[in-house]
Amino acid sequence: MKKSVLYSIGAILLCGALLPTYAKKAPKAAAKIPVTFAGTEAATTGQSRMMQAVADKLNATGRFNASVQVAGALSGDTDALVTQAKMGVSLVVPSDPGRLASQFKIPDMNILMAPYILTDPAALKKLPDTPLFKEWQAQLEKQGIVYITNMYNGFRCFYTTTPVKHVSDLSGLRIRGFGNAIGNNLAKYFGFANIGISWGEVFPGIQQKTLDGCEVQVATADGSRIYEVTKNLAMTKHYMLQSAFVCSTSFYNSMTPQDRELFTKIMRDCAAEYGEIIQKEEAGFYDHMKQNGVTITEVDISEFQKAIEPLYTNNDLKFSAGLKDRLFKELK
């Protein structure tokens, strides 16, 4: 009996000694990957809703802790947000190809946003698979930024305090536009003064008469209630705006290959989905403009295209030889 008791006590002590060892080897739940989607557009726009959809899908996988900050909550300056991402902050930022081209000195990227070059949103579905896109990705990654995907975000037109029907009507107007090579050259050939301020300064600028208008996509104009300060919309459709989603190279590479693949797929799938949603919603935004007293002028686009031709004959954007032909060949 005593021997049996001793064996039992020994067994209990042995189990007790082993328990910590087993506890140490028990697998721990992998920490969720924190990421913030940060943009300057209002929460109601397609771009902002797309980021929320991506965050929701990432969180549903159980691998990510994604949040969304829009309407300039982190910064009203897109370039500043991209710079934060470059420094390693776990941000995903919607910039655009023209901004990235200027910020990271890759002139050929300007072709994606150059006036009257890309005019079909469907082309963007094929863009991430082109050799050109992959070359731009490699150039950006060397500078600390991962180029994830592009999304159609609307055609940009002029919203002004005075009517614009012809190119000459823009002459001398102070218009908020892109503060980069694309924006400056558009102003040069259309004859207006390009004011490259942050979007949050546009409404008060027009209200205080330091601006005569802006060029922007209709969803953003509507979300920012631009119809309260400008009553004229010229349908020039001079840019096919794209949201170019980027993040930090260090953040991207910190993920496992499986998580990177999942992250990229969700981003690209949502970009394609919301690009189509934005297209369908545009007619409703234009109707809302009319309901708020905005006069919409259908301009002769060929007149505006002709005015911009010297931009390409002079090669002001410093494109590589044959770039346009190569882009369209790869997008077929």
mmCIF file of C-alpha atoms in Angstrom:
data_model
loop_
_atom_site.group_PDB
_atom_site.id
_atom_site.type_symbol
_atom_site.label_atom_id
_atom_site.label_comp_id
_atom_site.label_asym_id
_atom_site.label_seq_id
_atom_site.Cartn_x
_atom_site.Cartn_y
_atom_site.Cartn_z
ATOM 1 C CA MET A 1 0.000 0.000 0.000
ATOM 2 C CA LYS A 2 2.783 2.432 0.943
ATOM 3 C CA LYS A 3 4.647 1.554 -2.273
ATOM 4 C CA SER A 4 1.462 2.244 -4.312
ATOM 5 C CA VAL A 5 1.028 5.635 -2.652
ATOM 6 C CA LEU A 6 4.640 6.515 -3.341
ATOM 7 C CA TYR A 7 4.254 5.581 -7.033
ATOM 8 C CA SER A 8 1.132 7.784 -7.266
ATOM 9 C CA ILE A 9 2.885 10.737 -5.644
ATOM 10 C CA GLY A 10 5.851 10.275 -7.998
ATOM 11 C CA ALA A 11 3.574 10.204 -11.033
ATOM 12 C CA ILE A 12 1.837 13.415 -9.933
ATOM 13 C CA LEU A 13 5.164 15.146 -9.343
ATOM 14 C CA LEU A 14 6.442 14.018 -12.775
ATOM 15 C CA CYS A 15 3.326 15.329 -14.509
ATOM 16 C CA GLY A 16 3.659 18.582 -12.635
ATOM 17 C CA ALA A 17 7.236 18.929 -13.734
ATOM 18 C CA LEU A 18 6.321 18.294 -17.386
ATOM 19 C CA LEU A 19 3.347 20.653 -17.544
ATOM 20 C CA PRO A 20 5.401 23.866 -17.866
ATOM 21 C CA THR A 21 7.394 22.235 -20.682
ATOM 22 C CA TYR A 22 4.236 21.387 -22.619
ATOM 23 C CA ALA A 23 2.792 24.842 -21.895
ATOM 24 C CA LYS A 24 5.868 26.492 -23.342
ATOM 25 C CA LYS A 25 5.559 24.448 -26.545
ATOM 26 C CA ALA A 26 1.832 25.152 -26.992
ATOM 27 C CA PRO A 27 1.357 27.171 -30.231
ATOM 28 C CA LYS A 28 0.557 30.842 -29.775
ATOM 29 C CA ALA A 29 -2.034 32.626 -31.891
ATOM 30 C CA ALA A 30 -0.270 34.746 -34.510
ATOM 31 C CA ALA A 31 -0.548 38.472 -33.851
ATOM 32 C CA LYS A 32 -2.879 40.334 -36.180
ATOM 33 C CA ILE A 33 -1.277 42.642 -38.732
ATOM 34 C CA PRO A 34 -2.146 46.302 -38.023
ATOM 35 C CA VAL A 35 -2.788 48.521 -41.062
ATOM 36 C CA THR A 36 -4.554 51.845 -41.581
ATOM 37 C CA PHE A 37 -6.125 53.010 -44.847
ATOM 38 C CA ALA A 38 -5.748 56.794 -45.017
ATOM 39 C CA GLY A 39 -7.252 59.145 -47.594
ATOM 40 C CA THR A 40 -8.369 62.716 -48.148
ATOM 41 C CA GLU A 41 -11.756 62.156 -49.802
ATOM 42 C CA ALA A 42 -15.095 62.275 -47.959
ATOM 43 C CA ALA A 43 -16.364 59.027 -46.438
ATOM 44 C CA THR A 44 -19.189 58.864 -49.010
ATOM 45 C CA THR A 45 -16.972 58.622 -52.114
ATOM 46 C CA GLY A 46 -16.273 55.366 -53.907
ATOM 47 C CA GLN A 47 -12.583 55.528 -53.017
ATOM 48 C CA SER A 48 -13.301 55.794 -49.286
ATOM 49 C CA ARG A 49 -15.969 53.081 -49.404
ATOM 50 C CA MET A 50 -13.583 50.837 -51.313
ATOM 51 C CA MET A 51 -10.990 51.185 -48.542
ATOM 52 C CA GLN A 52 -13.624 50.351 -45.924
ATOM 53 C CA ALA A 53 -14.628 47.264 -47.920
ATOM 54 C CA VAL A 54 -10.986 46.154 -48.088
ATOM 55 C CA ALA A 55 -10.547 46.704 -44.347
ATOM 56 C CA ASP A 56 -13.697 44.706 -43.585
ATOM 57 C CA LYS A 57 -12.555 41.801 -45.772
ATOM 58 C CA LEU A 58 -9.068 41.821 -44.293
ATOM 59 C CA ASN A 59 -10.462 41.813 -40.757
ATOM 60 C CA ALA A 60 -12.830 38.959 -41.635
ATOM 61 C CA THR A 61 -9.823 36.744 -42.412
ATOM 62 C CA GLY A 62 -8.708 37.003 -38.786
ATOM 63 C CA ARG A 63 -5.184 37.888 -39.904
ATOM 64 C CA PHE A 64 -5.457 41.684 -39.960
ATOM 65 C CA ASN A 65 -6.453 44.559 -37.704
ATOM 66 C CA ALA A 66 -7.384 47.108 -40.375
ATOM 67 C CA SER A 67 -8.893 50.563 -39.826
ATOM 68 C CA VAL A 68 -9.880 53.438 -42.134
ATOM 69 C CA GLN A 69 -9.208 57.167 -41.722
ATOM 70 C CA VAL A 70 -10.654 59.370 -44.495
ATOM 71 C CA ALA A 71 -11.654 63.011 -45.137
ATOM 72 C CA GLY A 72 -8.110 64.097 -44.269
ATOM 73 C CA ALA A 73 -8.341 62.756 -40.707
ATOM 74 C CA LEU A 74 -4.612 61.933 -40.681
ATOM 75 C CA SER A 75 -3.577 64.561 -43.224
ATOM 76 C CA GLY A 76 -5.227 66.550 -45.999
ATOM 77 C CA ASP A 77 -2.041 66.232 -48.071
ATOM 78 C CA THR A 78 -1.791 62.994 -50.069
ATOM 79 C CA ASP A 79 1.957 63.389 -50.686
ATOM 80 C CA ALA A 80 2.528 63.745 -46.935
ATOM 81 C CA LEU A 81 0.624 60.507 -46.299
ATOM 82 C CA VAL A 82 2.693 58.698 -48.935
ATOM 83 C CA THR A 83 5.858 60.051 -47.282
ATOM 84 C CA GLN A 84 4.712 58.615 -43.941
ATOM 85 C CA ALA A 85 4.180 55.251 -45.621
ATOM 86 C CA LYS A 86 7.632 55.465 -47.202
ATOM 87 C CA MET A 87 9.109 55.950 -43.723
ATOM 88 C CA GLY A 88 7.659 52.592 -42.666
ATOM 89 C CA VAL A 89 4.312 53.533 -41.100
ATOM 90 C CA SER A 90 1.756 50.772 -41.786
ATOM 91 C CA LEU A 91 -0.452 52.929 -44.011
ATOM 92 C CA VAL A 92 -2.186 52.203 -47.304
ATOM 93 C CA VAL A 93 -2.639 55.470 -49.197
ATOM 94 C CA PRO A 94 -4.599 56.205 -52.378
ATOM 95 C CA SER A 95 -2.410 58.574 -54.381
ATOM 96 C CA ASP A 96 -2.541 58.799 -58.194
ATOM 97 C CA PRO A 97 -0.017 57.964 -60.928
ATOM 98 C CA GLY A 98 0.758 61.628 -61.660
ATOM 99 C CA ARG A 99 1.541 62.399 -58.020
ATOM 100 C CA LEU A 100 3.725 59.303 -57.726
ATOM 101 C CA ALA A 101 5.533 60.160 -60.966
ATOM 102 C CA SER A 102 6.498 63.578 -59.581
ATOM 103 C CA GLN A 103 7.125 62.505 -55.987
ATOM 104 C CA PHE A 104 9.401 59.600 -56.942
ATOM 105 C CA LYS A 105 10.802 60.983 -60.211
ATOM 106 C CA ILE A 106 9.436 58.333 -62.588
ATOM 107 C CA PRO A 107 8.232 60.464 -65.551
ATOM 108 C CA ASP A 108 6.811 57.566 -67.587
ATOM 109 C CA MET A 109 4.168 56.928 -64.911
ATOM 110 C CA ASN A 110 2.577 60.225 -65.944
ATOM 111 C CA ILE A 111 1.157 58.522 -69.018
ATOM 112 C CA LEU A 112 -1.513 56.845 -66.901
ATOM 113 C CA MET A 113 -2.949 60.260 -65.997
ATOM 114 C CA ALA A 114 -1.870 62.343 -69.005
ATOM 115 C CA PRO A 115 -4.717 64.342 -70.599
ATOM 116 C CA TYR A 116 -6.800 62.350 -73.079
ATOM 117 C CA ILE A 117 -4.486 59.298 -73.179
ATOM 118 C CA LEU A 118 -6.384 56.651 -71.185
ATOM 119 C CA THR A 119 -10.121 57.081 -71.665
ATOM 120 C CA ASP A 120 -11.518 53.595 -70.969
ATOM 121 C CA PRO A 121 -11.784 52.494 -67.315
ATOM 122 C CA ALA A 122 -11.798 48.827 -68.397
ATOM 123 C CA ALA A 123 -8.091 49.133 -69.274
ATOM 124 C CA LEU A 124 -7.201 49.349 -65.582
ATOM 125 C CA LYS A 125 -8.214 45.731 -64.948
ATOM 126 C CA LYS A 126 -5.268 44.566 -67.049
ATOM 127 C CA LEU A 127 -2.776 47.183 -65.885
ATOM 128 C CA PRO A 128 -1.253 45.342 -62.849
ATOM 129 C CA ASP A 129 -0.293 42.404 -65.097
ATOM 130 C CA THR A 130 1.612 44.489 -67.661
ATOM 131 C CA PRO A 131 5.430 44.550 -67.805
ATOM 132 C CA LEU A 132 5.269 48.363 -67.586
ATOM 133 C CA PHE A 133 3.388 48.236 -64.283
ATOM 134 C CA LYS A 134 5.906 45.725 -62.911
ATOM 135 C CA GLU A 135 8.796 47.987 -63.945
ATOM 136 C CA TRP A 136 7.204 50.924 -62.129
ATOM 137 C CA GLN A 137 6.632 48.704 -59.094
ATOM 138 C CA ALA A 138 10.330 47.804 -59.011
ATOM 139 C CA GLN A 139 11.380 51.469 -59.282
ATOM 140 C CA LEU A 140 9.065 52.457 -56.433
ATOM 141 C CA GLU A 141 10.101 49.558 -54.213
ATOM 142 C CA LYS A 142 13.711 50.741 -54.384
ATOM 143 C CA GLN A 143 12.428 53.999 -52.870
ATOM 144 C CA GLY A 144 10.435 52.358 -50.085
ATOM 145 C CA ILE A 145 6.963 52.151 -51.651
ATOM 146 C CA VAL A 146 4.909 49.190 -52.923
ATOM 147 C CA TYR A 147 2.514 49.974 -55.790
ATOM 148 C CA ILE A 148 -0.408 47.625 -55.178
ATOM 149 C CA THR A 149 -3.071 48.466 -57.756
ATOM 150 C CA ASN A 150 -4.981 51.185 -59.618
ATOM 151 C CA MET A 151 -8.711 51.944 -59.432
ATOM 152 C CA TYR A 152 -10.888 54.066 -61.715
ATOM 153 C CA ASN A 153 -12.007 57.100 -59.712
ATOM 154 C CA GLY A 154 -13.880 59.262 -62.214
ATOM 155 C CA PHE A 155 -13.239 61.702 -65.047
ATOM 156 C CA ARG A 156 -12.060 65.132 -63.969
ATOM 157 C CA CYS A 157 -13.821 68.257 -65.245
ATOM 158 C CA PHE A 158 -13.830 71.986 -64.487
ATOM 159 C CA TYR A 159 -16.085 73.461 -61.772
ATOM 160 C CA THR A 160 -15.984 77.236 -62.069
ATOM 161 C CA THR A 161 -17.664 80.429 -60.904
ATOM 162 C CA THR A 162 -17.955 81.630 -64.530
ATOM 163 C CA PRO A 163 -19.142 79.534 -67.512
ATOM 164 C CA VAL A 164 -16.552 77.564 -69.502
ATOM 165 C CA LYS A 165 -17.498 76.423 -72.989
ATOM 166 C CA HIS A 166 -14.226 76.946 -74.877
ATOM 167 C CA VAL A 167 -10.550 76.633 -73.943
ATOM 168 C CA SER A 168 -10.269 80.423 -74.068
ATOM 169 C CA ASP A 169 -12.827 80.722 -71.258
ATOM 170 C CA LEU A 170 -10.243 79.237 -68.854
ATOM 171 C CA SER A 171 -7.702 81.943 -69.625
ATOM 172 C CA GLY A 172 -6.573 83.775 -66.483
ATOM 173 C CA LEU A 173 -8.793 81.779 -64.092
ATOM 174 C CA ARG A 174 -7.280 80.601 -60.796
ATOM 175 C CA ILE A 175 -8.030 76.885 -60.712
ATOM 176 C CA ARG A 176 -7.071 74.364 -58.072
ATOM 177 C CA GLY A 177 -5.424 71.440 -59.836
ATOM 178 C CA PHE A 178 -2.684 68.895 -59.374
ATOM 179 C CA GLY A 179 0.519 70.508 -58.141
ATOM 180 C CA ASN A 180 2.695 68.294 -60.313
ATOM 181 C CA ALA A 181 3.988 68.053 -63.891
ATOM 182 C CA ILE A 182 0.616 66.934 -65.246
ATOM 183 C CA GLY A 183 -1.301 69.719 -63.494
ATOM 184 C CA ASN A 184 1.199 72.414 -64.435
ATOM 185 C CA ASN A 185 1.263 71.413 -68.104
ATOM 186 C CA LEU A 186 -2.526 71.222 -68.321
ATOM 187 C CA ALA A 187 -2.646 74.792 -67.008
ATOM 188 C CA LYS A 188 0.091 75.856 -69.433
ATOM 189 C CA TYR A 189 -1.812 74.726 -72.534
ATOM 190 C CA PHE A 190 -5.328 75.566 -71.319
ATOM 191 C CA GLY A 191 -4.254 79.007 -70.107
ATOM 192 C CA PHE A 192 -5.316 79.031 -66.448
ATOM 193 C CA ALA A 193 -3.278 79.594 -63.296
ATOM 194 C CA ASN A 194 -2.765 76.282 -61.533
ATOM 195 C CA ILE A 195 -3.069 76.544 -57.734
ATOM 196 C CA GLY A 196 -1.735 73.358 -56.136
ATOM 197 C CA ILE A 197 -3.259 73.595 -52.665
ATOM 198 C CA SER A 198 -4.688 70.766 -50.557
ATOM 199 C CA TRP A 199 -8.269 69.750 -51.252
ATOM 200 C CA GLY A 200 -9.492 70.954 -47.871
ATOM 201 C CA GLU A 201 -8.590 74.534 -48.841
ATOM 202 C CA VAL A 202 -10.644 74.536 -52.066
ATOM 203 C CA PHE A 203 -14.158 75.257 -50.761
ATOM 204 C CA PRO A 204 -13.110 78.232 -48.585
ATOM 205 C CA GLY A 205 -10.791 79.444 -51.362
ATOM 206 C CA ILE A 206 -13.655 79.666 -53.859
ATOM 207 C CA GLN A 207 -15.935 81.099 -51.189
ATOM 208 C CA GLN A 208 -13.387 83.833 -50.395
ATOM 209 C CA LYS A 209 -12.750 84.456 -54.134
ATOM 210 C CA THR A 210 -9.062 83.549 -54.001
ATOM 211 C CA LEU A 211 -9.948 80.722 -56.406
ATOM 212 C CA ASP A 212 -12.206 80.751 -59.467
ATOM 213 C CA GLY A 213 -12.823 77.044 -59.368
ATOM 214 C CA CYS A 214 -11.245 73.602 -59.449
ATOM 215 C CA GLU A 215 -10.813 70.584 -61.661
ATOM 216 C CA VAL A 216 -11.925 67.396 -59.956
ATOM 217 C CA GLN A 217 -14.023 64.225 -60.281
ATOM 218 C CA VAL A 218 -17.764 64.520 -59.667
ATOM 219 C CA ALA A 219 -17.954 62.237 -56.617
ATOM 220 C CA THR A 220 -15.445 64.370 -54.726
ATOM 221 C CA ALA A 221 -17.078 67.611 -55.908
ATOM 222 C CA ASP A 222 -20.440 66.363 -54.662
ATOM 223 C CA GLY A 223 -19.067 65.003 -51.380
ATOM 224 C CA SER A 224 -17.416 68.355 -50.683
ATOM 225 C CA ARG A 225 -20.559 70.320 -51.678
ATOM 226 C CA ILE A 226 -18.675 72.276 -54.345
ATOM 227 C CA TYR A 227 -22.075 73.063 -55.902
ATOM 228 C CA GLU A 228 -22.587 75.583 -53.097
ATOM 229 C CA VAL A 229 -19.739 77.791 -54.365
ATOM 230 C CA THR A 230 -19.519 77.021 -58.115
ATOM 231 C CA LYS A 231 -22.515 76.899 -60.450
ATOM 232 C CA ASN A 232 -20.778 75.922 -63.697
ATOM 233 C CA LEU A 233 -19.487 72.508 -64.740
ATOM 234 C CA ALA A 234 -17.650 72.046 -68.062
ATOM 235 C CA MET A 235 -17.583 68.380 -69.122
ATOM 236 C CA THR A 236 -14.022 68.364 -70.426
ATOM 237 C CA LYS A 237 -13.135 64.916 -69.028
ATOM 238 C CA HIS A 238 -9.473 65.794 -69.444
ATOM 239 C CA TYR A 239 -8.127 63.206 -66.975
ATOM 240 C CA MET A 240 -9.293 59.680 -66.259
ATOM 241 C CA LEU A 241 -8.458 59.801 -62.564
ATOM 242 C CA GLN A 242 -7.032 56.691 -60.962
ATOM 243 C CA SER A 243 -6.486 55.932 -57.313
ATOM 244 C CA ALA A 244 -3.014 54.394 -57.131
ATOM 245 C CA PHE A 245 -2.871 52.450 -53.865
ATOM 246 C CA VAL A 246 0.557 52.262 -52.230
ATOM 247 C CA CYS A 247 2.052 51.117 -48.933
ATOM 248 C CA SER A 248 5.431 50.872 -47.235
ATOM 249 C CA THR A 249 7.926 48.370 -48.627
ATOM 250 C CA SER A 250 9.019 47.459 -45.092
ATOM 251 C CA PHE A 251 5.402 46.940 -44.006
ATOM 252 C CA TYR A 252 4.637 44.828 -47.079
ATOM 253 C CA ASN A 253 7.746 42.681 -46.657
ATOM 254 C CA SER A 254 7.041 42.171 -42.944
ATOM 255 C CA MET A 255 4.076 39.982 -43.893
ATOM 256 C CA THR A 256 4.387 36.289 -44.702
ATOM 257 C CA PRO A 257 4.124 35.397 -48.409
ATOM 258 C CA GLN A 258 0.649 34.002 -47.759
ATOM 259 C CA ASP A 259 -0.522 37.193 -46.051
ATOM 260 C CA ARG A 260 0.982 39.356 -48.815
ATOM 261 C CA GLU A 261 -0.842 37.329 -51.441
ATOM 262 C CA LEU A 262 -4.124 37.609 -49.537
ATOM 263 C CA PHE A 263 -3.646 41.344 -48.946
ATOM 264 C CA THR A 264 -2.865 42.039 -52.617
ATOM 265 C CA LYS A 265 -5.734 39.909 -53.952
ATOM 266 C CA ILE A 266 -8.321 41.583 -51.735
ATOM 267 C CA MET A 267 -7.009 45.025 -52.722
ATOM 268 C CA ARG A 268 -7.121 44.276 -56.451
ATOM 269 C CA ASP A 269 -10.510 42.566 -56.355
ATOM 270 C CA CYS A 270 -12.052 45.493 -54.480
ATOM 271 C CA ALA A 271 -10.399 48.010 -56.823
ATOM 272 C CA ALA A 272 -12.023 46.307 -59.829
ATOM 273 C CA GLU A 273 -15.388 46.082 -58.058
ATOM 274 C CA TYR A 274 -15.491 49.692 -56.875
ATOM 275 C CA GLY A 275 -14.171 51.048 -60.165
ATOM 276 C CA GLU A 276 -17.353 49.694 -61.754
ATOM 277 C CA ILE A 277 -19.490 51.017 -58.895
ATOM 278 C CA ILE A 278 -18.020 54.509 -59.320
ATOM 279 C CA GLN A 279 -18.789 54.439 -63.049
ATOM 280 C CA LYS A 280 -22.420 53.555 -62.385
ATOM 281 C CA GLU A 281 -22.811 56.208 -59.698
ATOM 282 C CA GLU A 282 -21.505 59.138 -61.731
ATOM 283 C CA ALA A 283 -24.802 59.845 -63.509
ATOM 284 C CA GLY A 284 -26.523 60.261 -60.148
ATOM 285 C CA PHE A 285 -23.903 62.732 -58.960
ATOM 286 C CA TYR A 286 -24.308 64.826 -62.113
ATOM 287 C CA ASP A 287 -28.080 64.834 -61.549
ATOM 288 C CA HIS A 288 -27.493 66.011 -57.999
ATOM 289 C CA MET A 289 -25.326 68.843 -59.336
ATOM 290 C CA LYS A 290 -28.205 69.976 -61.567
ATOM 291 C CA GLN A 291 -30.650 69.759 -58.669
ATOM 292 C CA ASN A 292 -28.375 72.138 -56.757
ATOM 293 C CA GLY A 293 -28.375 74.750 -59.492
ATOM 294 C CA VAL A 294 -25.237 73.776 -61.417
ATOM 295 C CA THR A 295 -25.289 74.356 -65.177
ATOM 296 C CA ILE A 296 -23.577 71.478 -66.977
ATOM 297 C CA THR A 297 -21.986 72.405 -70.313
ATOM 298 C CA GLU A 298 -21.182 69.698 -72.867
ATOM 299 C CA VAL A 299 -18.060 71.129 -74.461
ATOM 300 C CA ASP A 300 -16.477 70.134 -77.777
ATOM 301 C CA ILE A 301 -13.829 67.798 -76.374
ATOM 302 C CA SER A 302 -11.901 67.810 -79.666
ATOM 303 C CA GLU A 303 -11.171 71.527 -79.098
ATOM 304 C CA PHE A 304 -9.603 70.739 -75.731
ATOM 305 C CA GLN A 305 -7.708 67.766 -77.156
ATOM 306 C CA LYS A 306 -6.253 69.973 -79.883
ATOM 307 C CA ALA A 307 -5.152 72.551 -77.307
ATOM 308 C CA ILE A 308 -3.214 69.880 -75.410
ATOM 309 C CA GLU A 309 -1.450 68.373 -78.454
ATOM 310 C CA PRO A 310 1.736 70.472 -77.983
ATOM 311 C CA LEU A 311 2.206 68.746 -74.613
ATOM 312 C CA TYR A 312 2.999 65.563 -76.548
ATOM 313 C CA THR A 313 4.801 67.021 -79.574
ATOM 314 C CA ASN A 314 7.090 68.941 -77.184
ATOM 315 C CA ASN A 315 7.319 65.906 -74.881
ATOM 316 C CA ASP A 316 6.912 68.157 -71.829
ATOM 317 C CA LEU A 317 6.302 65.128 -69.609
ATOM 318 C CA LYS A 318 9.607 63.537 -70.707
ATOM 319 C CA PHE A 319 8.131 60.221 -71.856
ATOM 320 C CA SER A 320 10.410 57.457 -73.101
ATOM 321 C CA ALA A 321 10.352 56.925 -76.872
ATOM 322 C CA GLY A 322 7.403 54.767 -77.936
ATOM 323 C CA LEU A 323 5.846 54.730 -74.442
ATOM 324 C CA LYS A 324 2.249 55.300 -75.544
ATOM 325 C CA ASP A 325 2.390 52.542 -78.179
ATOM 326 C CA ARG A 326 3.956 50.164 -75.671
ATOM 327 C CA LEU A 327 1.282 50.878 -73.055
ATOM 328 C CA PHE A 328 -1.592 50.245 -75.420
ATOM 329 C CA LYS A 329 0.055 47.101 -76.789
ATOM 330 C CA GLU A 330 0.448 45.670 -73.288
ATOM 331 C CA LEU A 331 -3.140 46.561 -72.347
ATOM 332 C CA LYS A 332 -4.633 44.618 -75.299
#
